[in-house]
Tab-separated table of C-alpha atoms and ligand atoms in Angstrom:
chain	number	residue	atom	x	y	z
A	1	UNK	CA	141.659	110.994	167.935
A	2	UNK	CA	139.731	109.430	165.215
A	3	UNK	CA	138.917	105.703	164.805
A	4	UNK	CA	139.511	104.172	161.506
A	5	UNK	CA	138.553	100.689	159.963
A	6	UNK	CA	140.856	99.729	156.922
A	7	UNK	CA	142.085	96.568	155.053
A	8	UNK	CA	146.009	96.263	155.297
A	9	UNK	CA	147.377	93.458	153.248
A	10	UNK	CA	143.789	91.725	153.413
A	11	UNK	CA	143.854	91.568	157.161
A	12	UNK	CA	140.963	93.868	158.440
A	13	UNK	CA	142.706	96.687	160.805
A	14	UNK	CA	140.663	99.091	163.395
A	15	UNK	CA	142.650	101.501	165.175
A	16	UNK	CA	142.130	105.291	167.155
A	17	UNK	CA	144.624	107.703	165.035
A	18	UNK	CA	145.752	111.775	165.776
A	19	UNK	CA	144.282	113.376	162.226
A	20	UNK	CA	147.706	114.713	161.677
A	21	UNK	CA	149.245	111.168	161.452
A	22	UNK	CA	150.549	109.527	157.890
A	23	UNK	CA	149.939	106.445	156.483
A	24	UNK	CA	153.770	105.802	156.574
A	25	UNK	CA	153.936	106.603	159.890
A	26	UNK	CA	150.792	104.384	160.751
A	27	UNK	CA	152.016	101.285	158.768
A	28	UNK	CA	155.815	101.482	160.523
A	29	UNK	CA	154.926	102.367	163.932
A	30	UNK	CA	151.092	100.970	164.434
A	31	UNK	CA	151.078	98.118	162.448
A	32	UNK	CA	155.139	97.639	163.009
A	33	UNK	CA	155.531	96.881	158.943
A	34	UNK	CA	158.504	98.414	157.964
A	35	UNK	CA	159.126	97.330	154.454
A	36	UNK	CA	157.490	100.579	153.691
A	37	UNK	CA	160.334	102.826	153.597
A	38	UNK	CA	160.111	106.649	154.322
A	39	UNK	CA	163.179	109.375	152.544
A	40	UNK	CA	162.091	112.299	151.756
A	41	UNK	CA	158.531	112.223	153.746
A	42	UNK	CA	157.248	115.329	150.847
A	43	UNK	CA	155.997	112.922	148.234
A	44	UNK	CA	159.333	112.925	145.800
A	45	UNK	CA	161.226	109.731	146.920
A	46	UNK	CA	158.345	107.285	146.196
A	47	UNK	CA	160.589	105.019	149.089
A	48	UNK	CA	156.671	104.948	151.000
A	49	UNK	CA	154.854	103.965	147.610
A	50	UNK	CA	151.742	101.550	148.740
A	51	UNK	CA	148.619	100.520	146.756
A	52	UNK	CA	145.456	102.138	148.200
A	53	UNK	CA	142.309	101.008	146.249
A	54	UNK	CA	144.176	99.576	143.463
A	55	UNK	CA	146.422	102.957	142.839
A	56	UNK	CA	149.419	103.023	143.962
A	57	UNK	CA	150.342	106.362	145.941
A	58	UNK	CA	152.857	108.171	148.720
A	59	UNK	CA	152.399	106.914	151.962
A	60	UNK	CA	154.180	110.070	153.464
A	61	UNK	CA	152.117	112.396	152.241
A	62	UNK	CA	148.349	110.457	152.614
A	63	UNK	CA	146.810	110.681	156.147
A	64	UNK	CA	146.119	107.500	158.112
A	65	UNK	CA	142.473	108.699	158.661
A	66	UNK	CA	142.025	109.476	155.039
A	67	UNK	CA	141.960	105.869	153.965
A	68	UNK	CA	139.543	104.878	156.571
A	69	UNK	CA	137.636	102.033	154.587
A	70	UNK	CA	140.406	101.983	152.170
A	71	UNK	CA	142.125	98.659	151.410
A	72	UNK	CA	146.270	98.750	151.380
A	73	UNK	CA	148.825	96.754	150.020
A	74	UNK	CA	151.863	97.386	151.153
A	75	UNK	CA	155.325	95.408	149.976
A	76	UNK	CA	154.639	92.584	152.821
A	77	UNK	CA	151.106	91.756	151.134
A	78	UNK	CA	153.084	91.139	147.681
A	79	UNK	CA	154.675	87.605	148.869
A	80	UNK	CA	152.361	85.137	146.832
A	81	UNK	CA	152.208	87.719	144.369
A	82	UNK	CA	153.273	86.437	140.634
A	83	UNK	CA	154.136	89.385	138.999
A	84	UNK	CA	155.834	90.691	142.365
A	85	UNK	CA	157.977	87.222	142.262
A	86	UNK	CA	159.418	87.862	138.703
A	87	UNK	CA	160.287	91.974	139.276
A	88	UNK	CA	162.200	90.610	142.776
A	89	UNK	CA	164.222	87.919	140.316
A	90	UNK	CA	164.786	90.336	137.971
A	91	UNK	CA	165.975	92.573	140.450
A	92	UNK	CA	168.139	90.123	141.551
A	93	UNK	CA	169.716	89.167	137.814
A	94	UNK	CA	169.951	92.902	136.870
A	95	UNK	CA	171.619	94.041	140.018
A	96	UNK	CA	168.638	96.230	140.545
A	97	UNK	CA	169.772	96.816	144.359
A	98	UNK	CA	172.440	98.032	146.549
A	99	UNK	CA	171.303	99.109	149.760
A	100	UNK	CA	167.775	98.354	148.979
A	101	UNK	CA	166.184	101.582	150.771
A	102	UNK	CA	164.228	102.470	147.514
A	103	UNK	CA	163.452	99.209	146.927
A	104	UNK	CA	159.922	98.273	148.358
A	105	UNK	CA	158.713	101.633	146.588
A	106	UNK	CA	160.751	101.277	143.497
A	107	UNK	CA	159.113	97.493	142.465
A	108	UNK	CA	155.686	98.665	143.803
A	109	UNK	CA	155.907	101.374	141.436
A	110	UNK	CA	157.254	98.902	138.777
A	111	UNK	CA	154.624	96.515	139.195
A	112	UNK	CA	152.136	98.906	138.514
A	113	UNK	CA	154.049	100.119	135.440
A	114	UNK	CA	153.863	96.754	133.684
A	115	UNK	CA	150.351	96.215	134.922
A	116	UNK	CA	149.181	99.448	133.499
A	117	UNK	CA	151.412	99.688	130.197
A	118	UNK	CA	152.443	96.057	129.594
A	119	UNK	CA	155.819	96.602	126.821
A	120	UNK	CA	158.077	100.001	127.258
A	121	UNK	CA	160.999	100.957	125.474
A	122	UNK	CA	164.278	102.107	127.923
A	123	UNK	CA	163.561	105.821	127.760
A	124	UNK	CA	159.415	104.954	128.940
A	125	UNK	CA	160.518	103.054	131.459
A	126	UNK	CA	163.208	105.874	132.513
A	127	UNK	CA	160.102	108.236	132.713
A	128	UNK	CA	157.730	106.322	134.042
A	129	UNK	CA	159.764	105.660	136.989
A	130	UNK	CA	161.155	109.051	137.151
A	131	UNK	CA	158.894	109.143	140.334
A	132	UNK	CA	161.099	106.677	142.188
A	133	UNK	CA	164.304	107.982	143.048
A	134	UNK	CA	167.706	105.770	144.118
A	135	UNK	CA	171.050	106.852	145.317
A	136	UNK	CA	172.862	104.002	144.571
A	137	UNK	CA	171.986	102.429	141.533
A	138	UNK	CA	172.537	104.766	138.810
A	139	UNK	CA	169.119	103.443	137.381
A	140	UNK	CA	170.418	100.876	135.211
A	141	UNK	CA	169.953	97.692	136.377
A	142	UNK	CA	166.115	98.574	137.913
A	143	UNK	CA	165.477	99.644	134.084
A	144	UNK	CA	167.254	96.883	132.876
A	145	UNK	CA	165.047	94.217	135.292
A	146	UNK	CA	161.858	96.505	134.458
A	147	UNK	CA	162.834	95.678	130.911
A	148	UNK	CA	163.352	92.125	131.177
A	149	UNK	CA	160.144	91.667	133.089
A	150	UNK	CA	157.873	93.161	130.314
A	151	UNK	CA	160.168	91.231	127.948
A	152	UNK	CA	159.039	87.892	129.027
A	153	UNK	CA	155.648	88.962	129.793
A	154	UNK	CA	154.570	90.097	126.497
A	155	UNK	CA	156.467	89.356	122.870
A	156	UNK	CA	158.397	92.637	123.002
A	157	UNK	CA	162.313	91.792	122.931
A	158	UNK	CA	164.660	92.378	125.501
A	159	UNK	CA	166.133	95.649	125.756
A	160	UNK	CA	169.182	96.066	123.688
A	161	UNK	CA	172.553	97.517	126.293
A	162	UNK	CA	172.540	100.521	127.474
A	163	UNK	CA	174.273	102.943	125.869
A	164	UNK	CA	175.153	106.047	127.156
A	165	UNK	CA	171.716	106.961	129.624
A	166	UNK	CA	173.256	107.422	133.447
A	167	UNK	CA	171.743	109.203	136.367
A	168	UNK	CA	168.188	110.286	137.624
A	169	UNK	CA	165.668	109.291	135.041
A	170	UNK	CA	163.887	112.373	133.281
A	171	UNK	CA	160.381	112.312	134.697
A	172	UNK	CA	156.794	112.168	133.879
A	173	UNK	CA	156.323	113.284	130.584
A	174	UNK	CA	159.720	114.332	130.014
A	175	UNK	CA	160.949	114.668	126.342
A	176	UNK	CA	163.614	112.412	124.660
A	177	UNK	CA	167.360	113.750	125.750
A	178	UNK	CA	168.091	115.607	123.163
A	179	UNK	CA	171.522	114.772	120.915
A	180	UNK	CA	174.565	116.289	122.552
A	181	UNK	CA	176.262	118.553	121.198
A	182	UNK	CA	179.649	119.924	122.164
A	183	UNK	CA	180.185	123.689	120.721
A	184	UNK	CA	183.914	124.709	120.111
A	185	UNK	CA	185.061	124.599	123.266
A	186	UNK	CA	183.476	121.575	124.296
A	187	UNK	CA	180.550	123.183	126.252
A	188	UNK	CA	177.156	121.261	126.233
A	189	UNK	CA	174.316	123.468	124.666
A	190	UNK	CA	172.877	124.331	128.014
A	191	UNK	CA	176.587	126.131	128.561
A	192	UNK	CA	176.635	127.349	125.777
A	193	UNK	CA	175.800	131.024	125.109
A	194	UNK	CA	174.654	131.814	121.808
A	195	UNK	CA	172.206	128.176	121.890
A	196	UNK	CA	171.526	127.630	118.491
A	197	UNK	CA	168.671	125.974	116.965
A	198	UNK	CA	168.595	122.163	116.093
A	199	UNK	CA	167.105	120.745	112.880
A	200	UNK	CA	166.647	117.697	114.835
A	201	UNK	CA	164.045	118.801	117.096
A	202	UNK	CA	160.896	120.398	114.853
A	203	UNK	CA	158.693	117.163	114.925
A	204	UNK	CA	159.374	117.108	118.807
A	205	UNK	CA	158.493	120.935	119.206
A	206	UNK	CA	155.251	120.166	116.899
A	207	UNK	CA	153.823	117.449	119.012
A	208	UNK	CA	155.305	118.681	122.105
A	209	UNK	CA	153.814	115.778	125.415
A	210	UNK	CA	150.722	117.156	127.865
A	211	UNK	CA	151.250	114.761	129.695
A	212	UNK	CA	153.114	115.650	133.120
A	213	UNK	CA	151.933	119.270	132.545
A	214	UNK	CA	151.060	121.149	135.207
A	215	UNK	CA	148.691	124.105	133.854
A	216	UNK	CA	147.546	127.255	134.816
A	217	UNK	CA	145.375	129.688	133.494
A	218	UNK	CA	145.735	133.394	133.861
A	219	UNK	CA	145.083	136.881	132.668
A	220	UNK	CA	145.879	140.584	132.704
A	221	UNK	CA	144.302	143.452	131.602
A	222	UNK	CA	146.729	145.951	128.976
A	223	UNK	CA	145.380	149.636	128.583
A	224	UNK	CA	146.246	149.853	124.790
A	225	UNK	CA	144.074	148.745	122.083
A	226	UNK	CA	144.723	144.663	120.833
A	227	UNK	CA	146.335	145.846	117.332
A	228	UNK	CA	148.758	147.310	119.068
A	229	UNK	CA	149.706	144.760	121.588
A	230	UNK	CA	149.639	142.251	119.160
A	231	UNK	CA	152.553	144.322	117.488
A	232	UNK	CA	154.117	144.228	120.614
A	233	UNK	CA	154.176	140.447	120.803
A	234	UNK	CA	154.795	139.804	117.760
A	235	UNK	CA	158.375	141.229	118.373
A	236	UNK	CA	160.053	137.859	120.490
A	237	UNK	CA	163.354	140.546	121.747
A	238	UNK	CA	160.472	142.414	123.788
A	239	UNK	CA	158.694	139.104	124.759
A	240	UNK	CA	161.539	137.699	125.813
A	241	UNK	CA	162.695	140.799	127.448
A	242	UNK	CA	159.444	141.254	129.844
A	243	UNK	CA	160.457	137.962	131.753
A	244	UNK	CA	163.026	138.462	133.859
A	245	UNK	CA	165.777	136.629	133.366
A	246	UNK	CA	164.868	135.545	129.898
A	247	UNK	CA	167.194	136.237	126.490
A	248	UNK	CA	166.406	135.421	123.083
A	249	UNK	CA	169.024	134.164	121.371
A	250	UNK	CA	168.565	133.047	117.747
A	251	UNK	CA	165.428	133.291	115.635
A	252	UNK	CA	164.522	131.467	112.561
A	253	UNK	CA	160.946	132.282	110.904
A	254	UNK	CA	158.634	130.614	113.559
A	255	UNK	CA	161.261	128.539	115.406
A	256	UNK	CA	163.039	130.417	118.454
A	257	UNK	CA	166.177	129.437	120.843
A	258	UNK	CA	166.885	131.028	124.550
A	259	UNK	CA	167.868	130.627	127.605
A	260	UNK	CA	167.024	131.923	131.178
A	261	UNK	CA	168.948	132.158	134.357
A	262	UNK	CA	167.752	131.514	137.861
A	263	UNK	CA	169.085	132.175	140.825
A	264	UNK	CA	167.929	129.963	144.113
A	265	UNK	CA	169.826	130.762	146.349
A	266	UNK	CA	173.724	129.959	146.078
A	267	UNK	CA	173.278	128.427	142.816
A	268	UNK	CA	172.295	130.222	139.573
A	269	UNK	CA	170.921	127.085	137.194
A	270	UNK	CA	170.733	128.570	133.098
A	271	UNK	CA	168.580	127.062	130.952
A	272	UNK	CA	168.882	127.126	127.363
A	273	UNK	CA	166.807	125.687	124.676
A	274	UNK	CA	164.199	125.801	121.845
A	275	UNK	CA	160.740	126.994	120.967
A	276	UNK	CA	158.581	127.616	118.328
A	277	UNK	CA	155.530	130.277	118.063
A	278	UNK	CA	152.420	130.102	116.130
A	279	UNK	CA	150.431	133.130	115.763
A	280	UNK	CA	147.381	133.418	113.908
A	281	UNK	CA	146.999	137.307	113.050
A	282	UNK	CA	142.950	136.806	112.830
A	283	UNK	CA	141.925	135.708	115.780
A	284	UNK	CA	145.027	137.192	117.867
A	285	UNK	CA	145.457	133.893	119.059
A	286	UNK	CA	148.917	132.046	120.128
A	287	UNK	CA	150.657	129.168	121.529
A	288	UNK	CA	154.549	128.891	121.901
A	289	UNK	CA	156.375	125.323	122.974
A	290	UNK	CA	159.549	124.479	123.899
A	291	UNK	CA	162.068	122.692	126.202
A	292	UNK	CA	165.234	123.754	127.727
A	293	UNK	CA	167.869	122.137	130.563
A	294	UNK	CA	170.765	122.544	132.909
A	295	UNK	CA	173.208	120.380	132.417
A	296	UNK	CA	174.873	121.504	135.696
A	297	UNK	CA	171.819	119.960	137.973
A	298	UNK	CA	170.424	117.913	135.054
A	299	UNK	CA	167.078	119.481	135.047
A	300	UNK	CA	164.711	119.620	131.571
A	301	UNK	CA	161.759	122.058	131.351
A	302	UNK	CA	158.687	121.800	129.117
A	303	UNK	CA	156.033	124.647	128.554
A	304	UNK	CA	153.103	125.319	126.472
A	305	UNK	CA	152.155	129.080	126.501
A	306	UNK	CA	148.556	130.020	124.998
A	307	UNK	CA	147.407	133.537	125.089
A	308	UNK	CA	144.861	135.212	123.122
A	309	UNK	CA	143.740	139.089	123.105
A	310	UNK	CA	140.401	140.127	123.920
A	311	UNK	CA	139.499	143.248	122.938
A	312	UNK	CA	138.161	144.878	126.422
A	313	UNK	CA	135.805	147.255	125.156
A	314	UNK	CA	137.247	150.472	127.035
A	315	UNK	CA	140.101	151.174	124.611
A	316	UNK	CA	142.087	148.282	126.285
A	317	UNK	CA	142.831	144.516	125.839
A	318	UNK	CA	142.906	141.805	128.126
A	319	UNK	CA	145.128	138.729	127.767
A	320	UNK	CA	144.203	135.330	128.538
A	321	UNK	CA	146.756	133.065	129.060
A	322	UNK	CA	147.262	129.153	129.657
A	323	UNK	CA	150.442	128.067	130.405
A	324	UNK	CA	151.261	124.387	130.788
A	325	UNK	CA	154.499	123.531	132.517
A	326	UNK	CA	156.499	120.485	133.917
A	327	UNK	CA	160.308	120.606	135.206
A	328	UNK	CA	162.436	117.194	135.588
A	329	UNK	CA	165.265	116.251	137.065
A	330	UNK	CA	167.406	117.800	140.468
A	331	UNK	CA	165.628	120.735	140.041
A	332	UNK	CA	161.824	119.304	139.966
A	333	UNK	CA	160.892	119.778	143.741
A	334	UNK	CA	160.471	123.497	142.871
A	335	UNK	CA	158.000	123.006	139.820
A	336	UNK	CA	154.731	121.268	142.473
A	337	UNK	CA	152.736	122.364	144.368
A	338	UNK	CA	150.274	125.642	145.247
A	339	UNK	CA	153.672	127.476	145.908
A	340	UNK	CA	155.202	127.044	142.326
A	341	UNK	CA	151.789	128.024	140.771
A	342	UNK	CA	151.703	131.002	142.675
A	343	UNK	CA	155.208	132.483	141.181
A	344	UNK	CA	154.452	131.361	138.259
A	345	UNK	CA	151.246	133.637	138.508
A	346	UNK	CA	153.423	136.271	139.845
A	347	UNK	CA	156.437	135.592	137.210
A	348	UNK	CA	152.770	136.376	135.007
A	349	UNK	CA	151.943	139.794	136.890
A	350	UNK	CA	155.528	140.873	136.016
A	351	UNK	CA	155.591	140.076	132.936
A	352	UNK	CA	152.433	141.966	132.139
A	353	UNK	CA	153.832	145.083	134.310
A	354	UNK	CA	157.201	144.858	131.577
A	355	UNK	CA	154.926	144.495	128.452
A	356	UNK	CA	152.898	147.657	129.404
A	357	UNK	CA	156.038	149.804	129.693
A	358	UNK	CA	157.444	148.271	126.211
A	359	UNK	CA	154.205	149.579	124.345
A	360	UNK	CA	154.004	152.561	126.338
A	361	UNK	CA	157.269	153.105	125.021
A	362	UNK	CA	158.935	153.744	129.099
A	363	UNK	CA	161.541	150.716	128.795
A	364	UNK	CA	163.299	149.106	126.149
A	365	UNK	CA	163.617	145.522	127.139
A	366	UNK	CA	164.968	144.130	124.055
A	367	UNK	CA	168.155	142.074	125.262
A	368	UNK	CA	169.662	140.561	121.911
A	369	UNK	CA	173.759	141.471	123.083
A	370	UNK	CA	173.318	142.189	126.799
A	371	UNK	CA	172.998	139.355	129.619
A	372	UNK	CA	169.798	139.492	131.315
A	373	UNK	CA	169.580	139.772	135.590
A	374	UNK	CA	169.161	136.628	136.776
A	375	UNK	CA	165.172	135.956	137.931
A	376	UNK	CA	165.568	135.856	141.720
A	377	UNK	CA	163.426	132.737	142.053
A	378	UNK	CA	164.297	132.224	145.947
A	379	UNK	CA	163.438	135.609	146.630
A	380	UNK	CA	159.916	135.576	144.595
A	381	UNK	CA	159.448	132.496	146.423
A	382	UNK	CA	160.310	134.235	149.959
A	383	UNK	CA	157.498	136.674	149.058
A	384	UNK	CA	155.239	134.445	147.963
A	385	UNK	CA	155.458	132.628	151.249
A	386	UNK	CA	154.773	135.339	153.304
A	387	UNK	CA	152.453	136.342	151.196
A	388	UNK	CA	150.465	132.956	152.136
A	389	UNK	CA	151.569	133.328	155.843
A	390	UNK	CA	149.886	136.768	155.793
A	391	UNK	CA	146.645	135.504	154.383
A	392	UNK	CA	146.589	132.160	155.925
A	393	UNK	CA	146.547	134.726	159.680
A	394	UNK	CA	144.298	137.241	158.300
A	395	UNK	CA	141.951	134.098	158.128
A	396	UNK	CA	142.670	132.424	161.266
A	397	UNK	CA	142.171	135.423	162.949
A	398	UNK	CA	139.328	136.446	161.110
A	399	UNK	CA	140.392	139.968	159.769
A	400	UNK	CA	139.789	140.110	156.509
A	401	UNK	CA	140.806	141.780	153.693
B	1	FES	FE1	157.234	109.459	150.641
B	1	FES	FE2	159.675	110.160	149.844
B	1	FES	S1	159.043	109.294	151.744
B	1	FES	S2	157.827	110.119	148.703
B	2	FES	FE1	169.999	102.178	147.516
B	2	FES	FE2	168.147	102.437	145.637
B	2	FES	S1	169.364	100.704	146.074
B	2	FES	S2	168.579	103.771	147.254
């Protein structure tokens, strides 16, 4: 047991807590104030969102004894609350509501928004809150009351009707929806198979968002000289072909489209989308962008890969590589945390294993007709945990290497 003095909801609050204990936990059970809601207790719902020093943040997954000395808010201590008064109105106007559960999160997080940004446009306010997710609304109306908020706060006007937007907003960072498209046979371009490129989307692709990324850095040693991997790379059918599960599918000059298939468990999600490469032949230096999505689970990805080529000094080369990554939507859960960065390092390992068969000439991995194997994602991920189980009892037992 630890004792812990905090400030909840400006009332000063001393009590003896386990260390394992959450704030969510503490708040329902200790100090019996239940308007903080708990869903998915792993910090993606945002149904526990509190304020803790002025930030608002996941009650599920902050300990109770981490915030000793901290002051709280939760969505009892917003009664006299101005701001709080006109979100709950336009909650109420909008039809913001149906069973309520994400509701004490959902205007916490809102207030916040307004306070922080002042005047969004729909799709801002769909990603902002893209951390605040409802099963009943369909997202309008809490957009819609978000919207009418700012509206009368600042001189922005009200949002104009919704058009056509329904479902799970994108998520932090996310890029606009791109246009739909319906190919002959009616698929959406994520169905589609031979994904062509937009002329829509080059300013997007330019300027593509860091914000949301999560990045990693990386590298891997090659035993060939750099002019010769920099061939390599500079061929996107092998590129693409070193990452399983990955296809090239149309190139024009620097501007690429693809697609790559997953498979977690009983479902195999494909992405398909757009790119474009810069390479700068002098300093062997280069950074490709893109997005993709499933339509089936409506998930977008975003990535920024960097690598360069350092000349090793032995006859080999070693790459450096930054990659910069967020993924939105159903399929988002998978993208956080020390788990996802680790097979994305692996995904990394792999790749460099394919690359130094393609120059050593042992595998052609150029795909342009034939359908990739899907990247076992669930299974890379089953490794990866026991990978961490192994070393997580090597330490606790003290063995070692
Ligand atoms: Fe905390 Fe879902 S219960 S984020
Ligand atoms: Fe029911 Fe949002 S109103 S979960």
């Amino acid at each position: 047991m630890r004792t812990i003095a905090l400030t909840v909801n400006a009332r000063p609050v001393t009590a003896d807590v386990e260390p394992r204990l959450h704030l969510a936990d503490f708040l329902r059970e200790r100090l019996l104030l239940t308007g903080t809601h708990i869903g998915c207790e792993h910090g993606i719902c945002g149904a526990c969102t509190v304020v803790i020093d002025g930030e608002i943040a996941r009650s599920c997954i902050t300990y109770a004894v981490q915030c000793d000395g901290a002051e709280i808010t939760t969505i009892e201590g917003f009664t006299e609350d101005p701001l709080m008064a006109r979100l709950r109105a336009a909650f109420t106007v909008d039809h913001a509501l149906q069973c309520g559960f994400c509701t004490p999160g959902m205007i916490i997080a809102a207030r916040d928004l307004i306070r922080r940004k002042g005047s969004l446009d729909r799709q801002q306010i769909r990603q902002e809150m893209s951390g605040n997710l409802c099963r009943c609304t369909g997202y309008m109306g809490v957009v819609a009351a978000i919207g009418r908020v700012m509206a009368e706060a600042g001189d922005r006007p009200a949002l104009p009707p919704a058009t056509s937007t329904i479902g799970p907003a994108p998520g932090p960072g996310a890029v606009p929806a791109p246009q739909e498209r319906r190919d002959a046979v009616g698929r959406a371009p994520a169905e589609s198979a031979g994904e062509r490129l937009r002329p829509d989307s080059q300013a997007l692709l330019d300027d593509i968002s860091e914000e949301g990324l999560i990045t990693l850095a990386d590298s891997f040693a090659v035993p060939h000289p750099p002019d010769r991997v920099w061939d390599v790379l500079s061929d996107l059918q092998t590129v693409a072909g070193c990452l399983p599960g990955a296809r090239l599918t149309a190139q024009d000059g620097d501007r690429i489209a693809g697609e790559m298939r997953l498979k977690l468990g009983p479902m195999s999600p494909r992405f398909a989308g757009e790119g474009r490469i810069r390479r700068d032949d002098g300093t062997r230096r280069a950074r490709i962008v893109g997005q993709a999505r499933n339509g089936a689970s409506a998930s977008r990805a975003r990535a920024r890969i960097d690598y360069a080529l350092v000349d090793s000094g032995d006859g080999g080369t070693r790459v450096e590589v930054e990659i910069g990554y967020a993924l939105t939507g159903t399929l988002a859960q998978f993208s956080r945390g020390a788990i996802a960065i680790d097979l994305v390092r692996r995904l990394t390992a792999t790749f460099a294993t394919n690359l130094e068969a393609a120059i050593a000439g042992d595998a052609d991995l150029r795909r342009e007709e034939q359908e990739p194997q899907p990247l076992d994602a669930a299974g890379l991920l089953g490794a990866v945990v026991r990978a961490r189980i192994e070393a997580w009892l090597r330490t606790l037992f003290g063995r070692g290497g």
